[in-house]
Amino acid sequence: MNELVVMLFTFGCAAVTLAAIIWVLLFQHSRFEKKYRASLATVSAAVEARTGAKGHSDWIRKLSDQVARSLKCSKHQRKCIEIAVYVREIGLVTVPYKQLRGKPRNQWTVEEWKVFDRHPEVGASMLSLVPALERVAHVVRCHHAPYSGTPQSYLPAGAELPIESRIISTVNEYVERYCSQGSVLARDVLIEQRGTKFDPKVVDALLSVLTSPGVKRRLEPTFKP
Amino acid sequence: MAGRRMRTKAEISELGWSGIAVAAVALSALLFGLPTDWGNAHTALFAVGCMAVAFSPRMQMWPSWPHFHSATLAVAAITVGVQFVAPFAFASALCGTLIGFLVIRRKVSFIELVSSAAGPTLKSVLCTAVFVLTSDGSSTASSPVTQSLLFLVAWHTISAIQNSLVHPPVSRSLADGRIAGFTVSLLDFSSNLTAAVPLSAIVTEQSWFYPIYLLGPILSIYWVTAMEASSERKLSEGVLMLHRMMQTSNPKSMRHMKRVAEYGRQTAIKLGISEGDADLVEVAAIVHDIGKVAVDEDILDFPGRISQEEMDHVRTHAAIGGEILGTVPAYHHVATWVRHHHERVDGTGYPDSLAGEAIPLESRIIAVVDAYDAMVGGPDADDWRSYQPRRTTDEAIGELWRCAGSQFDETVVAAFTETIKEAKPI
């Protein structure tokens, strides 16, 4: 009798342990991760409420995830891309509202462009206050940096740019052009600046993602441009 | 920043603990001499095993939070410290901390190392003292169950004292990026249990392997709680980012948020809302004006009357705030509260013109606290609103009561008046 109780007790404990571990590993871990990343979606929602570009981040996230997959980025890098896409424009809060919403971009003065061009740096400095987002902060800092580099820029260039930033800058440009000028011109811009502003590898990957039939349907924009 | 100040304070008190622990170690060495009998090999093996098991989840959980490592080390320390060999307990805790910091690849100062090892050592030494005293000589507490219970009581009392000193009665405000206090205590509880079980296993000798099996479920439950807590903390990171956004776009509103969050929390508790929900009210109070990122700053700060059109533009901020927070499923309550924080009890508010009980209680709380703080403001002149003169506390409360029943809910105003009278100025 006593031995039976001990056996049941032992097996019961082992079963509970196994069940808990399996439950966490299989179901909970990804749920927690998703919850976390979803919380950062509030940031992109807030920025989009300010800039009026509703839904862009979501589309950029989907596209750049596909591009990252086709470039064989690691899981870690893909997560970093997702977070960086959500928070990349956080620096725009320092750009005056009148400038962002009142004027189209082609009418901005040099001064206004200067203010706007500071946003990656501002965003990165805001993000770097959270220790866990250090890598993301660097990606945000570089997310508008040209691939070929500029003489006066203190940012890295070429292969020293994080791959995440190269992907985000390319996809971001495509989506913005798509919304203002349509898909054909957007592609033309990418091809034109392939190797100067954008990484040729990333441009090729994005173009092949955009034209591959299986992927295309899932990557349609979720908003009316 | 506030976070920096808190850490220094915690460091100082940990330093105090390390002093006490070193004294305890010296005293025990003096009284009992160095250990001659190490017990059986089981003890040592067991200590190593416990350490390995307890370390693995924690290291991933808090890569940037050395405080919690010290709690982990208790497991190692207690198993060795059971023989009342304080120096060895301390040494093992020290090694554990070092390994911990190596694993997370973080530089560590000598003081930090010693102080984070000292806490658990002290705890284990004191608890072992309780244990030894009850098992020898005294005839009242002989059964292993009583001993284990006594140990648990001692353990928790000491942890409570230590926690209240090391984590000073934390303001627990999310603005400082801290996680909910309840989750911390739950974590502590489960880690304490983890430490207690092997101890009773060793001391009750005759069947010391049974409780080891219990270790599995307890650790896994602990692990689940830890993951939940970390995801909670990370969720609050989203709020933190939003908060920082607002702070950058409008520095004036930053201190306003802090005060509203604190008063809102206290008023919510006064009105019978549970601690956990009060935390959510605090979140809502911090981010209630997030919609203002989509409003022209020049209109917000305009010192004078603004046109109807501009007023409508400003009023969109409540709905936009609700929309922004609505993107996260975990915050859909908060989104509703934020959306309705400009509703009036008589039904003339915006955006949905709700009336009376139809407005969520939390929204009514935020409305009152927000209005009060807009009238009174903080101690600095640049905290005051540009479009209205500053008032004293009494004038503001008089104004709240004047509008109670039309703009504000009377019960909320009553609770808030009480809160203000008790509260210190923030």
XYZ file of C-alpha atoms in Angstrom:
651
model
C 0.000 0.000 0.000
C 2.682 2.399 1.059
C 4.752 1.617 -1.978
C 1.801 2.156 -4.247
C 1.257 5.623 -2.766
C 4.913 6.475 -3.248
C 4.814 5.297 -6.824
C 1.686 7.256 -7.627
C 3.174 10.311 -5.976
C 6.364 10.009 -7.975
C 4.664 9.487 -11.283
C 2.182 12.270 -10.568
C 4.966 14.729 -9.921
C 6.856 13.687 -13.013
C 3.709 13.995 -15.119
C 2.922 17.496 -13.839
C 6.470 18.624 -14.529
C 6.538 17.247 -18.029
C 3.129 18.664 -18.795
C 4.097 22.133 -17.581
C 7.339 22.152 -19.515
C 5.723 20.941 -22.704
C 2.868 23.386 -22.296
C 5.233 26.296 -21.910
C 7.575 25.262 -24.692
C 4.894 24.446 -27.198
C 2.200 26.998 -26.546
C 3.083 29.692 -24.082
C 6.498 30.779 -25.173
C 5.417 32.015 -28.571
C 2.308 33.582 -27.056
C 4.366 35.623 -24.602
C 6.710 36.691 -27.358
C 3.845 37.764 -29.549
C 2.222 39.651 -26.709
C 5.403 41.594 -26.210
C 5.830 42.488 -29.855
C 2.164 43.401 -30.079
C 2.636 45.876 -27.256
C 5.123 47.729 -29.407
C 2.487 47.933 -32.126
C 0.917 50.693 -30.009
C 3.971 52.793 -30.760
C 3.565 52.379 -34.492
C -0.168 53.063 -34.152
C 0.616 56.291 -32.300
C 3.152 57.432 -34.893
C 0.798 56.573 -37.717
C -1.934 58.596 -36.038
C 0.467 61.532 -36.185
C 1.732 61.066 -39.732
C -1.557 59.851 -41.177
C 0.126 56.838 -42.813
C -2.227 54.297 -41.342
C -1.402 50.631 -41.873
C 2.026 51.203 -43.443
C 3.979 49.589 -40.612
C 1.935 46.447 -40.830
C 2.605 46.061 -44.519
C 6.278 46.913 -44.143
C 6.533 44.307 -41.412
C 5.055 41.588 -43.615
C 7.166 42.473 -46.642
C 10.424 42.801 -44.761
C 9.805 39.519 -42.989
C 9.521 37.807 -46.369
C 12.648 39.571 -47.619
C 14.518 38.549 -44.483
C 13.416 34.963 -44.991
C 14.617 34.905 -48.559
C 17.951 36.393 -47.461
C 18.219 33.591 -44.880
C 18.289 35.871 -41.854
C 18.239 34.184 -38.469
C 15.125 34.055 -36.315
C 16.708 36.562 -33.991
C 17.286 39.026 -36.811
C 13.709 38.637 -38.000
C 12.399 39.454 -34.533
C 14.654 42.467 -34.408
C 13.276 43.591 -37.776
C 9.718 43.250 -36.542
C 10.336 45.381 -33.469
C 12.387 47.912 -35.406
C 9.629 48.301 -37.989
C 7.170 49.110 -35.234
C 9.320 51.683 -33.509
C 11.404 53.062 -36.400
C 9.486 56.342 -36.750
C 9.266 57.097 -33.043
C 11.599 60.060 -33.556
C 8.946 61.772 -35.679
C 7.320 63.125 -32.513
C 9.900 65.903 -32.602
C 8.865 66.985 -36.096
C 6.172 69.683 -35.868
C 2.658 68.535 -36.631
C 2.063 71.350 -39.129
C 5.018 70.208 -41.183
C 4.022 66.547 -41.208
C 0.347 66.997 -41.975
C 0.003 70.487 -43.401
C 2.483 70.306 -46.293
C 3.298 67.651 -48.856
C 6.890 66.538 -48.686
C 7.953 68.080 -51.975
C 7.189 71.530 -50.568
C 9.365 71.230 -47.504
C 12.167 73.745 -47.129
C 15.780 72.784 -46.460
C 15.298 73.654 -42.804
C 12.281 71.395 -42.531
C 14.129 68.525 -44.165
C 16.920 68.993 -41.648
C 14.441 68.600 -38.809
C 12.951 65.552 -40.468
C 16.318 63.929 -41.160
C 17.132 63.963 -37.486
C 14.373 61.496 -36.671
C 16.404 58.255 -36.839
C 18.897 59.668 -34.365
C 16.178 60.999 -32.038
C 14.329 57.695 -32.189
C 17.474 55.731 -31.468
C 18.290 57.856 -28.456
C 14.792 57.317 -27.092
C 15.039 53.569 -27.623
C 18.503 53.220 -26.164
C 17.067 54.091 -22.757
C 15.597 50.578 -22.722
C 18.557 48.222 -22.337
C 16.821 45.294 -24.023
C 16.311 47.362 -27.178
C 19.951 48.274 -27.729
C 20.258 46.398 -31.008
C 16.910 47.754 -32.194
C 18.091 51.271 -31.397
C 21.108 50.807 -33.654
C 18.923 49.456 -36.435
C 16.611 52.465 -36.076
C 19.579 54.824 -36.158
C 20.634 53.373 -39.520
C 17.222 52.870 -41.079
C 17.601 55.730 -43.553
C 21.376 55.455 -44.067
C 22.402 55.084 -47.729
C 24.192 51.861 -48.621
C 27.065 53.610 -50.390
C 27.580 55.983 -47.471
C 27.904 59.769 -47.507
C 31.183 61.617 -46.957
C 29.993 63.636 -43.964
C 27.939 60.904 -42.340
C 29.068 59.287 -39.115
C 26.925 56.258 -39.860
C 28.409 53.012 -41.183
C 28.063 52.133 -44.841
C 27.967 49.062 -47.027
C 28.192 45.697 -45.318
C 28.773 47.400 -41.972
C 25.200 48.590 -41.913
C 23.083 46.087 -40.009
C 21.239 43.832 -42.434
C 18.028 44.714 -40.592
C 18.448 48.400 -41.439
C 19.224 47.667 -45.066
C 16.051 45.605 -45.401
C 13.891 48.137 -43.582
C 15.171 51.107 -45.567
C 14.505 49.373 -48.867
C 11.039 48.125 -47.978
C 10.149 51.440 -46.380
C 11.078 53.338 -49.539
C 9.112 50.921 -51.688
C 5.976 51.214 -49.553
C 6.136 54.996 -49.408
C 6.631 55.286 -53.168
C 3.892 52.730 -53.739
C 1.456 54.878 -51.807
C 2.381 58.144 -53.467
C 3.297 57.099 -57.011
C 2.104 53.554 -57.603
C 3.833 50.227 -57.835
C 5.589 50.648 -61.203
C 7.387 53.862 -60.282
C 8.204 52.444 -56.866
C 10.010 49.528 -58.477
C 11.794 51.855 -60.868
C 13.139 53.885 -57.962
C 14.472 50.757 -56.288
C 16.210 49.620 -59.476
C 17.586 53.081 -60.126
C 19.132 53.380 -56.678
C 20.244 49.775 -56.476
C 23.801 49.815 -55.164
C 23.804 53.517 -54.255
C 21.090 54.057 -51.679
C 20.033 50.432 -51.307
C 21.852 47.172 -50.932
C 21.660 45.340 -54.303
C 21.092 41.995 -52.592
C 18.110 43.363 -50.657
C 16.630 45.058 -53.717
C 16.854 41.808 -55.682
C 15.261 39.891 -52.834
C 12.434 42.405 -52.488
C 11.738 42.397 -56.226
C 11.632 38.628 -56.327
C 9.358 38.551 -53.271
C 7.030 41.031 -54.941
C 6.828 39.009 -58.133
C 6.650 35.494 -56.735
C 3.034 34.339 -57.177
C 2.615 32.372 -53.939
C 3.735 35.226 -51.755
C 2.055 38.013 -53.648
C -1.489 37.364 -52.568
C -0.656 37.344 -48.889
C 1.347 40.542 -49.135
C -1.281 42.793 -50.628
C -1.496 46.054 -48.668
C -4.212 46.024 -46.013
C -5.065 49.677 -46.599
C -6.103 51.923 -49.470
C -3.077 53.934 -50.571
C 16.388 59.750 -13.971
C 14.368 58.218 -11.185
C 15.511 54.710 -12.081
C 19.101 55.651 -11.494
C 18.337 57.041 -8.057
C 16.476 53.913 -7.020
C 19.317 51.657 -7.986
C 21.807 53.598 -5.952
C 19.549 53.346 -2.949
C 19.224 49.599 -3.424
C 22.943 49.285 -3.796
C 23.523 51.052 -0.539
C 21.145 48.831 1.370
C 22.655 45.743 -0.226
C 26.001 46.981 0.949
C 24.561 47.093 4.448
C 23.382 43.526 4.095
C 26.765 42.369 2.937
C 28.306 43.954 6.011
C 25.902 42.088 8.260
C 26.516 38.846 6.379
C 30.269 39.124 6.640
C 29.874 39.694 10.366
C 27.614 36.647 10.602
C 30.138 34.539 8.723
C 32.952 35.664 10.964
C 30.861 35.047 14.058
C 29.874 31.550 12.999
C 33.462 30.670 12.164
C 34.482 31.969 15.553
C 31.809 30.058 17.439
C 31.803 26.766 15.591
C 35.168 26.664 13.891
C 35.669 25.508 10.336
C 33.610 22.492 9.384
C 35.198 19.093 9.766
C 32.315 16.936 8.662
C 30.931 17.609 5.217
C 28.073 15.185 5.589
C 27.580 12.798 2.731
C 28.343 13.335 -0.907
C 24.650 13.684 -1.540
C 24.604 17.130 -0.044
C 27.244 18.498 -2.342
C 25.844 16.842 -5.435
C 22.429 18.051 -4.547
C 23.617 21.612 -4.202
C 25.157 21.516 -7.652
C 22.002 20.030 -9.125
C 19.745 22.618 -7.537
C 21.925 25.383 -8.806
C 21.856 24.069 -12.334
C 18.091 23.658 -12.344
C 17.353 26.972 -10.727
C 19.748 28.916 -12.881
C 18.639 27.886 -16.307
C 15.249 29.633 -16.474
C 16.301 32.653 -14.482
C 19.235 33.561 -16.605
C 16.994 33.942 -19.597
C 14.327 35.743 -17.672
C 16.259 38.652 -16.314
C 19.300 39.254 -18.406
C 19.497 42.785 -17.094
C 18.260 42.408 -13.587
C 20.962 41.268 -11.201
C 18.693 41.635 -8.207
C 16.945 38.424 -8.922
C 20.090 36.437 -9.234
C 20.630 36.827 -5.560
C 17.343 35.101 -4.868
C 18.411 32.209 -7.052
C 21.610 31.782 -5.179
C 19.626 31.089 -2.083
C 19.015 27.621 -3.448
C 22.693 26.895 -3.643
C 23.499 28.610 -0.422
C 20.820 26.888 1.567
C 21.855 23.398 0.616
C 25.393 23.948 1.712
C 24.460 26.202 4.570
C 22.347 23.468 6.043
C 25.365 22.186 7.855
C 25.789 25.594 9.327
C 28.937 26.259 7.439
C 28.378 29.892 6.722
C 31.725 30.530 5.026
C 30.989 27.786 2.561
C 27.497 29.033 1.939
C 28.928 32.418 1.229
C 31.597 31.014 -1.058
C 29.073 29.020 -3.042
C 26.791 32.016 -3.376
C 29.750 34.073 -4.523
C 30.703 31.521 -7.164
C 27.101 31.330 -8.278
C 26.862 35.077 -8.696
C 30.082 35.156 -10.635
C 28.869 32.401 -12.932
C 25.579 34.238 -13.298
C 27.226 37.448 -14.368
C 29.532 35.547 -16.700
C 26.559 33.863 -18.308
C 24.817 37.149 -18.978
C 28.118 38.688 -20.104
C 27.856 41.712 -17.921
C 30.713 43.433 -16.205
C 30.466 43.308 -12.452
C 32.126 45.330 -9.762
C 33.553 43.642 -6.714
C 31.074 45.332 -4.396
C 28.159 44.264 -6.535
C 29.415 40.693 -6.525
C 29.855 40.487 -2.785
C 26.633 42.252 -1.958
C 24.472 40.133 -4.218
C 25.945 36.979 -2.707
C 25.554 38.250 0.824
C 21.765 38.486 0.917
C 21.045 34.786 0.320
C 23.905 33.762 2.556
C 22.461 35.710 5.406
C 19.043 34.289 4.755
C 20.279 30.724 4.638
C 22.427 31.107 7.724
C 19.608 32.578 9.771
C 17.130 29.971 8.639
C 19.538 27.164 9.309
C 20.020 28.546 12.766
C 16.273 28.293 13.294
C 16.424 24.762 12.001
C 19.286 23.600 14.141
C 17.829 25.182 17.234
C 14.495 23.419 16.756
C 15.936 20.019 15.942
C 18.499 19.801 18.767
C 17.721 19.964 22.437
C 14.187 21.265 22.253
C 11.565 18.555 22.457
C 8.614 20.651 21.289
C 9.435 20.587 17.600
C 10.536 17.154 16.647
C 8.584 16.113 13.601
C 10.037 17.008 10.187
C 6.766 18.633 9.191
C 6.876 21.079 12.089
C 10.485 21.780 11.298
C 9.765 22.459 7.680
C 6.912 24.766 8.617
C 9.088 26.639 11.073
C 11.747 26.943 8.435
C 9.273 28.296 5.912
C 7.992 30.872 8.391
C 11.511 32.009 9.207
C 12.466 32.087 5.562
C 9.515 34.217 4.567
C 9.861 36.600 7.471
C 13.488 37.228 6.658
C 12.763 37.572 2.956
C 10.007 40.039 3.684
C 12.268 42.177 5.850
C 15.054 41.957 3.317
C 12.818 42.749 0.369
C 11.293 45.733 2.064
C 14.762 47.072 2.703
C 16.420 46.191 -0.581
C 13.443 47.103 -2.721
C 12.339 50.114 -0.697
C 8.548 50.368 -0.528
C 8.614 50.742 -4.254
C 6.372 53.409 -5.615
C 5.713 50.682 -8.159
C 4.879 53.298 -10.686
C 5.057 52.062 -14.234
C 6.589 55.362 -15.165
C 9.773 54.117 -13.550
C 9.582 50.914 -15.553
C 8.918 48.547 -12.682
C 6.796 45.446 -12.888
C 3.712 44.800 -10.849
C 4.583 44.143 -7.226
C 2.281 41.204 -6.874
C 4.056 39.219 -9.539
C 7.355 39.854 -7.836
C 6.093 38.499 -4.554
C 4.642 35.462 -6.293
C 7.992 34.804 -7.892
C 9.713 35.191 -4.594
C 7.321 32.808 -2.966
C 7.902 30.073 -5.492
C 11.646 30.475 -5.398
C 11.520 30.289 -1.630
C 9.560 27.082 -1.827
C 12.161 25.727 -4.182
C 14.784 26.421 -1.608
C 12.760 25.029 1.281
C 12.021 21.671 -0.259
C 15.561 20.373 -0.689
C 16.343 21.557 2.784
C 13.586 19.544 4.378
C 14.648 16.661 2.168
C 18.112 16.678 3.550
C 17.187 17.145 7.153
C 14.441 14.565 7.315
C 16.974 12.110 5.907
C 14.896 8.970 6.058
C 12.955 9.804 2.899
C 14.868 12.627 1.426
C 14.187 11.733 -2.145
C 10.411 12.185 -2.026
C 10.482 15.952 -1.849
C 12.945 16.040 -4.707
C 10.214 14.835 -6.947
C 8.110 17.725 -5.734
C 10.859 20.018 -6.908
C 9.873 19.354 -10.510
C 6.301 20.644 -10.401
C 7.263 23.524 -8.166
C 10.071 24.630 -10.440
C 7.940 24.332 -13.511
C 5.133 26.333 -11.941
C 7.714 28.855 -10.951
C 9.026 28.905 -14.472
C 5.581 29.591 -15.900
C 5.046 32.410 -13.426
C 8.420 33.835 -14.315
C 7.577 33.857 -17.989
C 4.249 35.486 -17.308
C 5.983 38.132 -15.229
C 8.597 38.831 -17.840
C 5.976 39.194 -20.502
C 4.121 41.551 -18.174
C 7.253 43.601 -17.779
C 7.780 43.633 -21.494
C 4.194 44.708 -22.018
C 4.873 47.619 -19.754
C 7.837 48.359 -21.993
C 5.350 49.230 -24.713
C 3.696 51.673 -22.326
C 7.102 53.011 -21.416
C 7.889 53.707 -25.059
C 4.568 55.502 -25.524
C 5.271 57.470 -22.406
C 8.663 58.480 -23.706
C 7.163 59.510 -26.998
C 4.820 61.884 -25.258
C 7.566 63.153 -23.058
C 9.667 64.024 -26.090
C 6.849 65.586 -28.041
C 5.541 67.541 -25.072
C 7.895 67.680 -22.063
C 5.374 69.633 -20.061
C 2.948 66.733 -19.932
C 5.474 64.335 -18.429
C 5.173 65.376 -14.787
C 1.459 65.817 -15.273
C 1.223 62.138 -16.281
C 3.179 61.051 -13.236
C 0.889 62.867 -10.820
C -2.265 61.734 -12.579
C -1.030 58.136 -12.504
C -0.281 58.223 -8.790
C -3.493 59.978 -7.711
C -5.512 57.852 -10.115
C -4.136 54.691 -8.605
C -4.863 55.797 -5.046
C -8.379 56.944 -5.879
C -9.084 53.658 -7.637
C -8.062 51.713 -4.541
C -10.266 54.001 -2.407
C -13.210 53.152 -4.642
C -12.732 49.438 -4.024
C -10.905 48.480 -7.205
C -8.490 45.585 -6.670
C -4.714 46.080 -6.701
C -4.264 44.397 -10.058
C -6.918 46.524 -11.715
C -5.545 49.626 -10.039
C -2.285 48.899 -11.851
C -4.209 48.969 -15.099
C -5.814 52.261 -14.065
C -2.302 53.539 -13.566
C -1.377 52.423 -17.080
C -4.467 54.143 -18.421
C -3.642 57.320 -16.512
C -0.103 57.364 -17.872
C -1.195 57.018 -21.463
C -4.591 58.736 -21.332
C -3.433 61.653 -23.470
C -1.475 59.571 -26.007
C -3.944 60.687 -28.656
C -2.395 64.129 -28.389
C 0.553 62.987 -30.523
C -1.883 63.350 -33.401
C -2.888 66.881 -32.400
C -1.125 70.066 -33.447
C 1.176 71.151 -30.593
C 0.686 74.828 -31.449
C -3.042 74.573 -30.805
C -2.534 72.655 -27.546
C -0.219 75.311 -26.163
C -2.089 78.295 -27.581
C -2.582 80.789 -24.724
C -6.098 82.018 -25.351
C -9.378 81.048 -26.925
C -9.274 78.745 -29.908
C -11.860 78.484 -32.662
C -14.562 75.826 -32.802
C -12.771 74.043 -35.612
C -9.543 73.868 -33.637
C -11.475 72.694 -30.601
C -12.905 69.819 -32.619
C -9.391 68.963 -33.747
C -8.180 68.841 -30.133
C -11.171 66.737 -29.174
C -10.225 63.959 -31.563
C -7.432 62.999 -29.162
C -9.696 60.871 -26.956
C -10.895 58.694 -29.825
C -7.424 58.470 -31.361
C -5.948 57.447 -27.999
C -8.505 54.652 -27.751
C -7.650 53.554 -31.265
C -3.912 53.483 -30.582
C -4.252 51.349 -27.463
C -6.888 49.200 -29.120
C -4.201 47.675 -31.348
C -3.016 45.566 -28.410
C -5.505 42.918 -27.272
C -4.112 42.948 -23.726
C -5.046 46.608 -23.377
C -8.527 46.617 -24.779
C -9.984 47.620 -21.389
C -7.491 50.412 -21.110
C -8.382 51.516 -24.627
C -12.048 51.868 -23.648
C -11.188 53.853 -20.530
C -8.926 56.173 -22.480
C -11.549 56.670 -25.161
C -14.121 57.818 -22.614
C -12.009 59.976 -20.340
C -13.644 63.157 -21.599
C -17.237 61.976 -21.217
C -19.385 63.940 -18.766
C -21.827 62.413 -16.329
C -24.685 64.520 -17.775
C -24.036 63.142 -21.242
C -22.594 66.221 -22.943
C -19.015 64.945 -23.212
C -17.155 63.501 -26.177
C -16.573 61.331 -28.204
C -19.670 59.158 -27.612
C -21.814 61.390 -25.321
C -22.238 58.642 -22.742
C -23.957 59.508 -19.460
C -23.866 58.358 -15.833
C -23.082 54.714 -15.210
C -22.552 54.045 -18.898
C -19.139 55.691 -18.577
C -16.603 53.208 -17.188
C -15.695 53.978 -13.560
C -12.018 54.132 -14.505
C -12.715 56.829 -17.091
C -14.574 58.859 -14.485
C -11.574 58.561 -12.148
C -9.156 59.709 -14.830
C -11.452 62.613 -15.708
C -11.485 63.915 -12.129
C -7.766 63.481 -11.508
C -6.884 64.983 -14.877
C -9.080 68.032 -14.284
C -7.650 68.569 -10.809
C -4.085 68.407 -12.037
C -4.839 70.733 -14.941
C -6.075 73.298 -12.408
C -3.387 72.924 -9.758
C -0.331 71.684 -11.621
C 3.006 70.941 -10.035
C 5.335 73.140 -8.012
C 7.141 74.530 -11.077
C 5.803 77.429 -13.082
C 6.310 75.665 -16.412
C 3.961 72.920 -15.263
C 0.996 75.254 -15.371
C -1.421 75.341 -18.230
C -0.971 78.208 -20.610
C -4.688 78.760 -21.110
C -5.862 79.131 -17.527
C -4.592 80.605 -14.247
C -3.276 78.346 -11.516
C -5.453 77.627 -8.488
C -4.812 76.404 -4.972
C -5.751 72.905 -3.820
C -8.846 74.137 -1.967
C -10.077 76.199 -4.871
C -9.602 73.251 -7.211
C -11.483 70.869 -4.939
C -14.271 73.460 -4.598
C -14.404 73.625 -8.376
C -14.576 69.819 -8.622
C -17.490 69.761 -6.177
C -19.220 72.551 -8.101
C -19.090 70.418 -11.250
C -19.906 67.148 -9.465
C -23.124 65.714 -10.832
C -22.799 67.474 -14.165
C -19.221 66.987 -15.321
C -17.895 64.566 -12.695
C -19.225 61.636 -10.731
C -19.954 62.576 -7.107
C -18.635 59.365 -5.542
C -15.404 59.677 -7.468
C -14.989 63.303 -6.431
C -15.582 62.314 -2.792
C -12.959 59.558 -2.961
C -10.540 61.863 -4.713
C -10.989 64.608 -2.107
C -10.063 62.092 0.563
C -7.041 60.938 -1.447
C -5.787 64.484 -1.893
C -6.150 65.265 1.791
C -4.067 62.235 2.729
C -1.526 62.495 -0.059
C 1.789 64.209 0.060
C 2.464 66.616 -2.784
C 4.100 64.821 -5.727
